[in-house]
CSV table of C-alpha atoms in Angstrom, one decimal:
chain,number,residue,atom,x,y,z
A,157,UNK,CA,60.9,74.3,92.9
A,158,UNK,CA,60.9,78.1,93.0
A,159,UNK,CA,58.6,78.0,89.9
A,160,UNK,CA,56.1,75.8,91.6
A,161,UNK,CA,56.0,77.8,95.0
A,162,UNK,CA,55.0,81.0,93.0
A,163,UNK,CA,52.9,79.4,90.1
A,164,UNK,CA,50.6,77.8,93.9
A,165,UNK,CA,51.6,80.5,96.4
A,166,UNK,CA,48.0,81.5,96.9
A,167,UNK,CA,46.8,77.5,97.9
A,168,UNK,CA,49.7,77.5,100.0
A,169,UNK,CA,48.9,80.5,101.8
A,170,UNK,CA,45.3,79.4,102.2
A,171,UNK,CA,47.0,75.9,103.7
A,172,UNK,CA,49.3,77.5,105.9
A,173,UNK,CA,46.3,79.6,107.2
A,174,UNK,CA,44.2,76.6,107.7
A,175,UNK,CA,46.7,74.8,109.6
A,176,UNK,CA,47.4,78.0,111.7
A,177,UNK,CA,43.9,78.1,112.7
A,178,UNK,CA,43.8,74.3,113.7
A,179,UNK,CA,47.1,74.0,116.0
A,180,UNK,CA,46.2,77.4,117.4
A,181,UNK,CA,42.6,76.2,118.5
A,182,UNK,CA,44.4,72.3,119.7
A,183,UNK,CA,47.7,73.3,121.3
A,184,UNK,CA,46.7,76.2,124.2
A,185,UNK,CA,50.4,76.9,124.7
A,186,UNK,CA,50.5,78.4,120.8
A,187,UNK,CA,50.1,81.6,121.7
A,188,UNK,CA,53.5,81.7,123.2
A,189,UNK,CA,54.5,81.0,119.5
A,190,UNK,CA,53.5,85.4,119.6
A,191,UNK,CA,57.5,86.3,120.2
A,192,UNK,CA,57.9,84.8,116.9
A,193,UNK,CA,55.5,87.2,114.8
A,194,UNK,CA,58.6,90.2,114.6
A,195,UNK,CA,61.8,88.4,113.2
A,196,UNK,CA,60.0,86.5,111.1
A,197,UNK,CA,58.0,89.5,109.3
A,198,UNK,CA,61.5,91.1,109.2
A,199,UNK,CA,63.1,88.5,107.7
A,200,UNK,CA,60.1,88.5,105.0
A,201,UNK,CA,60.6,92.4,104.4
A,202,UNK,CA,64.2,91.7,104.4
A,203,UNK,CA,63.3,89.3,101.4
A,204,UNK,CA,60.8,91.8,99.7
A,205,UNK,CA,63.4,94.4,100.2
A,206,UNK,CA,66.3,92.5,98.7
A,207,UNK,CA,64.6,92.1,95.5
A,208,UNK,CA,64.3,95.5,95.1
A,209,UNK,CA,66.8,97.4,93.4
A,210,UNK,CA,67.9,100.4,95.2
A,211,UNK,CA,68.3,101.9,92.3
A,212,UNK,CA,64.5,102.3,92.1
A,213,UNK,CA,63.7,104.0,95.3
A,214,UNK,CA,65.0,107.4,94.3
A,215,UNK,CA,62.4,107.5,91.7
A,216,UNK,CA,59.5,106.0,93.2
A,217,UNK,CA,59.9,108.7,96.1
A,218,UNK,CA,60.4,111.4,93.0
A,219,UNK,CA,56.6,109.9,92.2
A,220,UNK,CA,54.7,112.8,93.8
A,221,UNK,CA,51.1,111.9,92.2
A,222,UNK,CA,51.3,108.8,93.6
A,223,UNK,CA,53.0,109.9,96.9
A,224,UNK,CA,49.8,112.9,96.7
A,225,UNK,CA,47.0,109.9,95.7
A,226,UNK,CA,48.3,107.5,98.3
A,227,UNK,CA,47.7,110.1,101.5
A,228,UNK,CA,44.8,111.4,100.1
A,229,UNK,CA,43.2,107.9,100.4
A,230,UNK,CA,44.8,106.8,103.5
A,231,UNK,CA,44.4,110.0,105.7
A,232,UNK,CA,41.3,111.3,104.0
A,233,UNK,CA,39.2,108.6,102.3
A,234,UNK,CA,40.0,105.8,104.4
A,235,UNK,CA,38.7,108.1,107.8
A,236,UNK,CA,35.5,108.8,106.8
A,237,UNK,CA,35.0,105.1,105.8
A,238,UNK,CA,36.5,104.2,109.3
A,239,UNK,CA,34.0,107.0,111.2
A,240,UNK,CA,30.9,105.4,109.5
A,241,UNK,CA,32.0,101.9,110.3
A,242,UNK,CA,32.8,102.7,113.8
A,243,UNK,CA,29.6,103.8,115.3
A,244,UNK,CA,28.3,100.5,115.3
A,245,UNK,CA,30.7,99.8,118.3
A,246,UNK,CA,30.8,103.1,119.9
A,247,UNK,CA,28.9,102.1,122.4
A,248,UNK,CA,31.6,99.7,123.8
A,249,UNK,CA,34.9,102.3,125.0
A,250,UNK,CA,37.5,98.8,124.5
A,251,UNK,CA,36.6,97.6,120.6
A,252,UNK,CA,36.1,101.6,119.7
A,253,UNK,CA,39.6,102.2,120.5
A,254,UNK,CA,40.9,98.7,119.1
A,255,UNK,CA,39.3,99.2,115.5
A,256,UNK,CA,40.0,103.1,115.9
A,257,UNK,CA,44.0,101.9,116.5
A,258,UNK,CA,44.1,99.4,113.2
A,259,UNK,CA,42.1,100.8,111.0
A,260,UNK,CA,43.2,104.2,111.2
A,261,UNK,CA,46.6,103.1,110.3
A,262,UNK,CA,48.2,102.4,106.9
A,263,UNK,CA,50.5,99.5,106.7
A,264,UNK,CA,54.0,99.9,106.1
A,265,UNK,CA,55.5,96.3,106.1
A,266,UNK,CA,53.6,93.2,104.4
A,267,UNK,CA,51.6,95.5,102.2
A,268,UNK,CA,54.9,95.7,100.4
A,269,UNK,CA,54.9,91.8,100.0
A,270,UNK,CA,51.3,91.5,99.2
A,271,UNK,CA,51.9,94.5,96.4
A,272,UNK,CA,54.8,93.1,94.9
A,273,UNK,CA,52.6,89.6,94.5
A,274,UNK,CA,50.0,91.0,92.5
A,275,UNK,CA,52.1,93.0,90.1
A,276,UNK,CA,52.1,95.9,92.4
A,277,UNK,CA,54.8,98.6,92.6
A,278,UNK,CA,56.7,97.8,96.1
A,279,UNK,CA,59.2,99.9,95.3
A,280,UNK,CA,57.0,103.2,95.4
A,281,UNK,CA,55.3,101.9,98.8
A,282,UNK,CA,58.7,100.8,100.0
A,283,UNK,CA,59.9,104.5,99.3
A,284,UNK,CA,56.6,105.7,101.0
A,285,UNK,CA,56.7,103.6,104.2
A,286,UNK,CA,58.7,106.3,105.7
A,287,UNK,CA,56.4,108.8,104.9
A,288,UNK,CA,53.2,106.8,105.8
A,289,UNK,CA,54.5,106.4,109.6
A,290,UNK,CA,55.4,109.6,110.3
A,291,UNK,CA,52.0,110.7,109.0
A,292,UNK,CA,49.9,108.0,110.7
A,293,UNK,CA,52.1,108.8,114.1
A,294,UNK,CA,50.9,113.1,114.1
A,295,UNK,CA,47.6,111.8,113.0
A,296,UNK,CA,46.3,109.1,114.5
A,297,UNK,CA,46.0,111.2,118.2
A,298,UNK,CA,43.9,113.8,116.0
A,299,UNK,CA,41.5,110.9,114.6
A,300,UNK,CA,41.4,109.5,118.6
A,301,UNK,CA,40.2,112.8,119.7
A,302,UNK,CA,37.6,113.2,117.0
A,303,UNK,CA,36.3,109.3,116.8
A,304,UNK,CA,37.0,108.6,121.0
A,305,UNK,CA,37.4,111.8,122.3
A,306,UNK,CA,39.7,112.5,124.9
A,307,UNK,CA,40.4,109.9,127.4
A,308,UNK,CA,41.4,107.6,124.1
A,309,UNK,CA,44.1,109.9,123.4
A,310,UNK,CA,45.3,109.8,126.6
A,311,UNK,CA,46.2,105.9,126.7
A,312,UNK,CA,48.4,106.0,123.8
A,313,UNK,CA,51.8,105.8,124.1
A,314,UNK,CA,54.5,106.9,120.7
A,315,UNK,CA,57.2,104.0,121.8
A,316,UNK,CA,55.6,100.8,119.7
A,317,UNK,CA,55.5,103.3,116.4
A,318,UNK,CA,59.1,103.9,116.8
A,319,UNK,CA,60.7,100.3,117.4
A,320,UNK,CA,58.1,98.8,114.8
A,321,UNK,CA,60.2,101.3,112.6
A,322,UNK,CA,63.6,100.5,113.1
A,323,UNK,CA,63.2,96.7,113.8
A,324,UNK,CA,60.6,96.0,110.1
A,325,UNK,CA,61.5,98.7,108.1
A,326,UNK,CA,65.2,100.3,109.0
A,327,UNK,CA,67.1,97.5,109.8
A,328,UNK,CA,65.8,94.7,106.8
A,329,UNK,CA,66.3,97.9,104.4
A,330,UNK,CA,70.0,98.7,105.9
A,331,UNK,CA,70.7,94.9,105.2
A,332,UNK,CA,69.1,94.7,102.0
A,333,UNK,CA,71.6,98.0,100.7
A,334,UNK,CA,74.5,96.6,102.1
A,335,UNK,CA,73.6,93.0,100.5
A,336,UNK,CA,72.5,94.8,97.3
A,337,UNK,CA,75.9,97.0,97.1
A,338,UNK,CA,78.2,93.9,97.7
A,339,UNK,CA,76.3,92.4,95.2
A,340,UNK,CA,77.2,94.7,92.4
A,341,UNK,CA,80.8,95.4,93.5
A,342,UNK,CA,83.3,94.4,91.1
A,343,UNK,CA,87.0,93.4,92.2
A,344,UNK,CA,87.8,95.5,88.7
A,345,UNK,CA,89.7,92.7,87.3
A,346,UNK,CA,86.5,91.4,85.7
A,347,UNK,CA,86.4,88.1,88.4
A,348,UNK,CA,84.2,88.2,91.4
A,349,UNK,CA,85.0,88.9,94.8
A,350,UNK,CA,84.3,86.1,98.0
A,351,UNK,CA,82.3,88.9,99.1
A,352,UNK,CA,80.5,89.8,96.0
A,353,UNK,CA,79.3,85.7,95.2
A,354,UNK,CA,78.1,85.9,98.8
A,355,UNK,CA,76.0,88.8,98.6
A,356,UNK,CA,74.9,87.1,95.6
A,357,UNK,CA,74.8,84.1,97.2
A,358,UNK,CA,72.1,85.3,99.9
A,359,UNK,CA,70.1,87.1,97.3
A,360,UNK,CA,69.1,84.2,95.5
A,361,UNK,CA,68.5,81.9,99.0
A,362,UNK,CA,66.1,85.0,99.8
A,363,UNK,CA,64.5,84.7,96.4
A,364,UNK,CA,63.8,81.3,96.5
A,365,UNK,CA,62.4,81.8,100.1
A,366,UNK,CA,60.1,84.0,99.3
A,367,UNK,CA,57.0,81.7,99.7
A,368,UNK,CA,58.1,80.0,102.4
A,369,UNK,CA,58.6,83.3,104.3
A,370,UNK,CA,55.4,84.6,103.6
A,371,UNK,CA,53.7,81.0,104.7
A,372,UNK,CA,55.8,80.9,108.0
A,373,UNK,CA,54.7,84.5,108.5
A,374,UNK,CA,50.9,83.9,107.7
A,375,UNK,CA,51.4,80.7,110.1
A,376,UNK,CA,53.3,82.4,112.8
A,377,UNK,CA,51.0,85.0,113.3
A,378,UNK,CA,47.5,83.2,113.2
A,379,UNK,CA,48.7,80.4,115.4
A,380,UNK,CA,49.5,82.6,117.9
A,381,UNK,CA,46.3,84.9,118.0
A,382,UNK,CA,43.8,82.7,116.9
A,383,UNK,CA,43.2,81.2,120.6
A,384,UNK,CA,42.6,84.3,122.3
A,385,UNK,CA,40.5,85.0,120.0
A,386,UNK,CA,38.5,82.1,119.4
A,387,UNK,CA,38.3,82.4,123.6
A,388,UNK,CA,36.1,86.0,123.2
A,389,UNK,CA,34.4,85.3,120.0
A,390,UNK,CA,31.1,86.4,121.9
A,391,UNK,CA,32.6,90.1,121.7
A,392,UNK,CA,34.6,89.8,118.7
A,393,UNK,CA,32.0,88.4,116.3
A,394,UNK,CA,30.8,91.8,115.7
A,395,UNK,CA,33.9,93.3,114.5
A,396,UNK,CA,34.2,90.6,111.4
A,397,UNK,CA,31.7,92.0,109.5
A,398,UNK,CA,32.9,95.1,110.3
A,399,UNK,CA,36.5,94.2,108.7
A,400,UNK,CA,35.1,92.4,106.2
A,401,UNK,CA,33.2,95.4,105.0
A,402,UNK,CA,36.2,97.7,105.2
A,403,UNK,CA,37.5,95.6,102.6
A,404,UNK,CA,34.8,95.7,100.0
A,405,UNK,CA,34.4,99.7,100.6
A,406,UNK,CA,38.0,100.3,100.2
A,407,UNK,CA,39.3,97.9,97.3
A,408,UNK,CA,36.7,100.1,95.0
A,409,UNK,CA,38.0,103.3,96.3
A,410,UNK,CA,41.0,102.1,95.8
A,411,UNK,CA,40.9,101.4,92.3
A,412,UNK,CA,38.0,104.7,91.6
A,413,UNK,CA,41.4,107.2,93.2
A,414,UNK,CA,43.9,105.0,90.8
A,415,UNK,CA,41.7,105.6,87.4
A,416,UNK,CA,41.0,109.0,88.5
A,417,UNK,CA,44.7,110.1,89.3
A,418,UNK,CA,45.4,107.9,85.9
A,419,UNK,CA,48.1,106.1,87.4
A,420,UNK,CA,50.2,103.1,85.9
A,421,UNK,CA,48.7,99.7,86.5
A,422,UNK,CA,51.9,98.5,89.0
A,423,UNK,CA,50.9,101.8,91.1
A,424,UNK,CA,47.3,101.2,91.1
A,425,UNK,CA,47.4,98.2,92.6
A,426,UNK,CA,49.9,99.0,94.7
A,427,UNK,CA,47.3,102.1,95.7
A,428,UNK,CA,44.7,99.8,96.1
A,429,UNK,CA,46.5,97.2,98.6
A,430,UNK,CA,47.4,100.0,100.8
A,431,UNK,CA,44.6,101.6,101.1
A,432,UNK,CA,42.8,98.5,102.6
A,433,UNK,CA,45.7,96.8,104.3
A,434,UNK,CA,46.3,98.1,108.1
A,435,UNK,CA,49.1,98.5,110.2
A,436,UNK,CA,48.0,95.9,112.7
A,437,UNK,CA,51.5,94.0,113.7
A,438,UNK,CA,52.6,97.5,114.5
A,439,UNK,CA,49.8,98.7,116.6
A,440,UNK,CA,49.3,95.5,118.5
A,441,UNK,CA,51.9,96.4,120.8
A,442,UNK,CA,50.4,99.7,121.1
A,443,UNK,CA,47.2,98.0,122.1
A,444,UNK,CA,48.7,96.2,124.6
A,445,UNK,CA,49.9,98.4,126.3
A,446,UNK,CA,46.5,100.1,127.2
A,447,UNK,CA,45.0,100.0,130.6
A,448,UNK,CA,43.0,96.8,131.5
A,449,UNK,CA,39.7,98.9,130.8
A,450,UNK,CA,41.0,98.3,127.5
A,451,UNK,CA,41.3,94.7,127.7
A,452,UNK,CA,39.3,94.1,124.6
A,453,UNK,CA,41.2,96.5,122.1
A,454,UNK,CA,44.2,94.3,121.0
A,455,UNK,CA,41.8,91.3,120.4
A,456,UNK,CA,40.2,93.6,118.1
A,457,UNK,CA,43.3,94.2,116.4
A,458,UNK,CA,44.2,90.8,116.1
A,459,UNK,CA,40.7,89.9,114.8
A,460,UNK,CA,41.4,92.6,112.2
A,461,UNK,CA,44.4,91.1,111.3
A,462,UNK,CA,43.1,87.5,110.7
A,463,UNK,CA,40.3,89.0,108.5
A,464,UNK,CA,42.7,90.7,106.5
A,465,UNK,CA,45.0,88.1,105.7
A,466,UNK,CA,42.4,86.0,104.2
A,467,UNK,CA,41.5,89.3,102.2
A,468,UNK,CA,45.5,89.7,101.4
A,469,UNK,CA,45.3,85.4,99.8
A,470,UNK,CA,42.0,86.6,98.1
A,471,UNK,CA,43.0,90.5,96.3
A,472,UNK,CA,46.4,88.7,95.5
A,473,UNK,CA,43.9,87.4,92.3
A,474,UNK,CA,41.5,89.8,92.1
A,475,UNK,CA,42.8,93.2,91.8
A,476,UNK,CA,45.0,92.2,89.1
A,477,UNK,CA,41.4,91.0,87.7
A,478,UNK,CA,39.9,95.1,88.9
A,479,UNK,CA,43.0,96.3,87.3
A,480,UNK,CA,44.1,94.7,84.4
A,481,UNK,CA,47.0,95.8,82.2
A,482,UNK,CA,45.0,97.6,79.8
A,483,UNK,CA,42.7,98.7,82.7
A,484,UNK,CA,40.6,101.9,81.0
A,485,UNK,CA,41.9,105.1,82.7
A,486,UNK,CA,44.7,103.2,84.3
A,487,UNK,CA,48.4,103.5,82.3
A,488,UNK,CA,49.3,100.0,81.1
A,489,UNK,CA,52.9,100.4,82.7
A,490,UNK,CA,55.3,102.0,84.8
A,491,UNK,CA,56.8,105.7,83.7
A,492,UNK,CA,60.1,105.5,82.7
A,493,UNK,CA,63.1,106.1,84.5
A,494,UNK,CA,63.5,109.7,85.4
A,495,UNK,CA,67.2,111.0,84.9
C-alpha cells in the first residue's frame, strides 16, 4: 500500500486539491475547517522530520556553500524579483503589504516535505530552517520599509514568527529526536526494549503516513481558504499571475545559483524549492492581525498559497527533470560524511 501511495502521490495530491476546492466553494461553514491547518502541518513535519536521521543534521549545517547559496537567493535574488513584481499592485496599500508579507519570506516547514519528494536534501533545509527565520524575522521590517515604506512597518507585529517556530519546527523536531533516540537504544542484551519497538513502532506508522499527511494537509488548507477567496476574486485575480510568475522567474534562478555554486544534485533541488516556496502558513497570522485597512492582505496570502501548492504537485516532477542526476555543472550526489 505504501508503495502505491508514493509510486501516485502526485495524482493524489492533484485529487485532494480538487476536492478541497469543491467542498470549500459547496459547504460555507468550511472555513471553520482553518483551526485545523497547524496540527496537521505539524504532524506532517513531524513525519518529514522523523525520517531524517539526526545524525545528518550536524553535517548539513557544517554545509556552508549551501547555507551561503541558499541566503544569497532568498534574501538577495528573491527581493529584487519580489520589487519588480510588486509594483503592479503598489497602487493598492492592502495587496502591497499582503504579497510584500509572503513573498518576502522563505519557507521553513513543507518546503522540507516538498524537498524530500523530489530527491531534495531535507536534511540541509531542515538544518537551515533555524537560520532562515531568524534571518527573514531582522529582514523582512527592512524590505517593508524599502517596498511599503513606513506605515507598513508599523503594523507588523514579531509574535506569529515566534509561535509558528516552536509549534512547526521546535516541537515536531524535539519529538522526532526523542522518537529517533528510543529508536536506536539498545537494552545491551542484544533483545529490544518495549520502549525501543515502540519508537520503532511509530516510525514506520509515520512512514507509511506520509501521503496521507501531505493529502490531509493540501486538503485542510485549501478547504478552508478557498471561500474567502473565491468571495473577492474581483481583487484577487490580479495577484495569480503575479504568483504564478514568481514561480517561473525563480525555479530558473534556482537551478542557474545551484550549477553556478556546483552543488550536489539533492542540494540543488532542495535550493531550488526554497527559493520559490514562501512562508505563507506562517505569515497568515501575521496578516491577520493587521488593521482592517488591511483587510485585503491575508487574502493575498492565502491566494499565494493556493497558487503555490499547485506549483509544489507540479516541480515535484519537474525539477528532478531541470536537475537530473548527471545535471552538467551540478555534482551527481551528496558529499560524503564529514568526520
Amino acid at each position: 500500500m505504501t508503495l502505491w501511495l508514493s509510486r501516485h502521490q502526485v495524482l493524489l495530491y492533484l485529487a485532494a486539491i480538487v476536492a478541497a476546492v469543491v467542498v470549500g466553494l459547496i459547504v460555507p461553514a468550511a472555513h471553520a475547517l482553518d483551526v485545523l491547518v497547524t496540527p496537521v502541518l505539524a504532524l506532517l513535519l513531524l513525519a518529514t522530520f522523523l525520517a531524517v536521521p539526526f545524525r545528518m543534521l550536524g553535517r548539513a549545517a557544517r554545509d556552508i556553500r549551501f547555507v551561503s547559496v541558499l541566503g544569497v537567493l532568498n534574501f538577495v535574488v528573491v527581493p529584487a524579483v519580489v520589487f519588480g513584481l510588486s509594483r503592479f499592485v503598489a497602487a493598492d496599500d492592502a495587496l502591497l503589504v499582503g504579497v510584500l508579507l509572503v513573498l518576502l519570506t522563505p519557507c521553513v516547514d513543507y518546503v522540507i516535505v516538498f524537498a524530500g519528494l523530489a530527491g531534495g536534501a531535507s536534511d540541509r533545509l531542515l538544518a537551515a530552517a533555524p537560520l532562515l527565520m531568524l534571518a527573514q524575522l531582522l529582514l523582512l521590517p527592512l524590505y517593508l520599509l524599502a517596498f511599503a515604506g513606513p506605515a507598513a512597518v508599523s503594523v507588523i507585529e514579531p509574535g506569529p514568527f515566534v509561535e509558528a517556530f516552536v509549534w512547526l519546527i521546535l516541537v515536531p523536531l524535539i519529538v522526532a529526536a526523542i522518537v529517533q533516540w528510543l529508536a536506536g537504544s539498545g537494552s545491551g542484551s542484544g533483545r529490544r526494549s518495549w520502549r525501543q519497538s515502540f519508537a520503532r513502532g511509530i516510525l514506520g506508522v509515520f512512514e507509511a503516513a506520509m501521503v496521507p499527511l501531505m493529502m490531509l494537509t493540501l486538503f485542510v488548507v485549501v478547504v478552508s481558504q478557498i471561500g474567502p477567496v473565491a468571495a473577492n476574486l474581483g481583487r484577487l485575480a490580479g495577484l495569480i499571475p503575479l504568483y504564478a510568475a514568481f514561480v517561473v522567474v525563480m525555479v530558473p534562478l534556482g537551478c542557474l545559483a545551484a550549477r553556478l555554486a556546483t552543488l550536489d544534485v539533492p542540494s540543488a533541488r532542495a535550493l531550488t524549492f526554497s527559493g520559490v516556496t514562501r512562508n505563507s502558513l506562517v505569515v497568515l497570522p501575521l496578516a491577520l492581525a493587521l488593521p482592517a485597512a488591511f483587510d485585503l492582505a491575508p487574502l493575498a496570502v492565502v491566494t499565494q498559497t493556493l497558487v503555490e501548492l499547485v506549483a509544489m504537485v507540479v516541480l515535484v516532477r519537474l525539477v528532478p527533470r531541470l536537475l537530473p542526476a548527471r545535471a552538467r555543472g551540478v555534482s551527481p550526489s551528496a558529499p560524503k560524511p564529514m568526520a
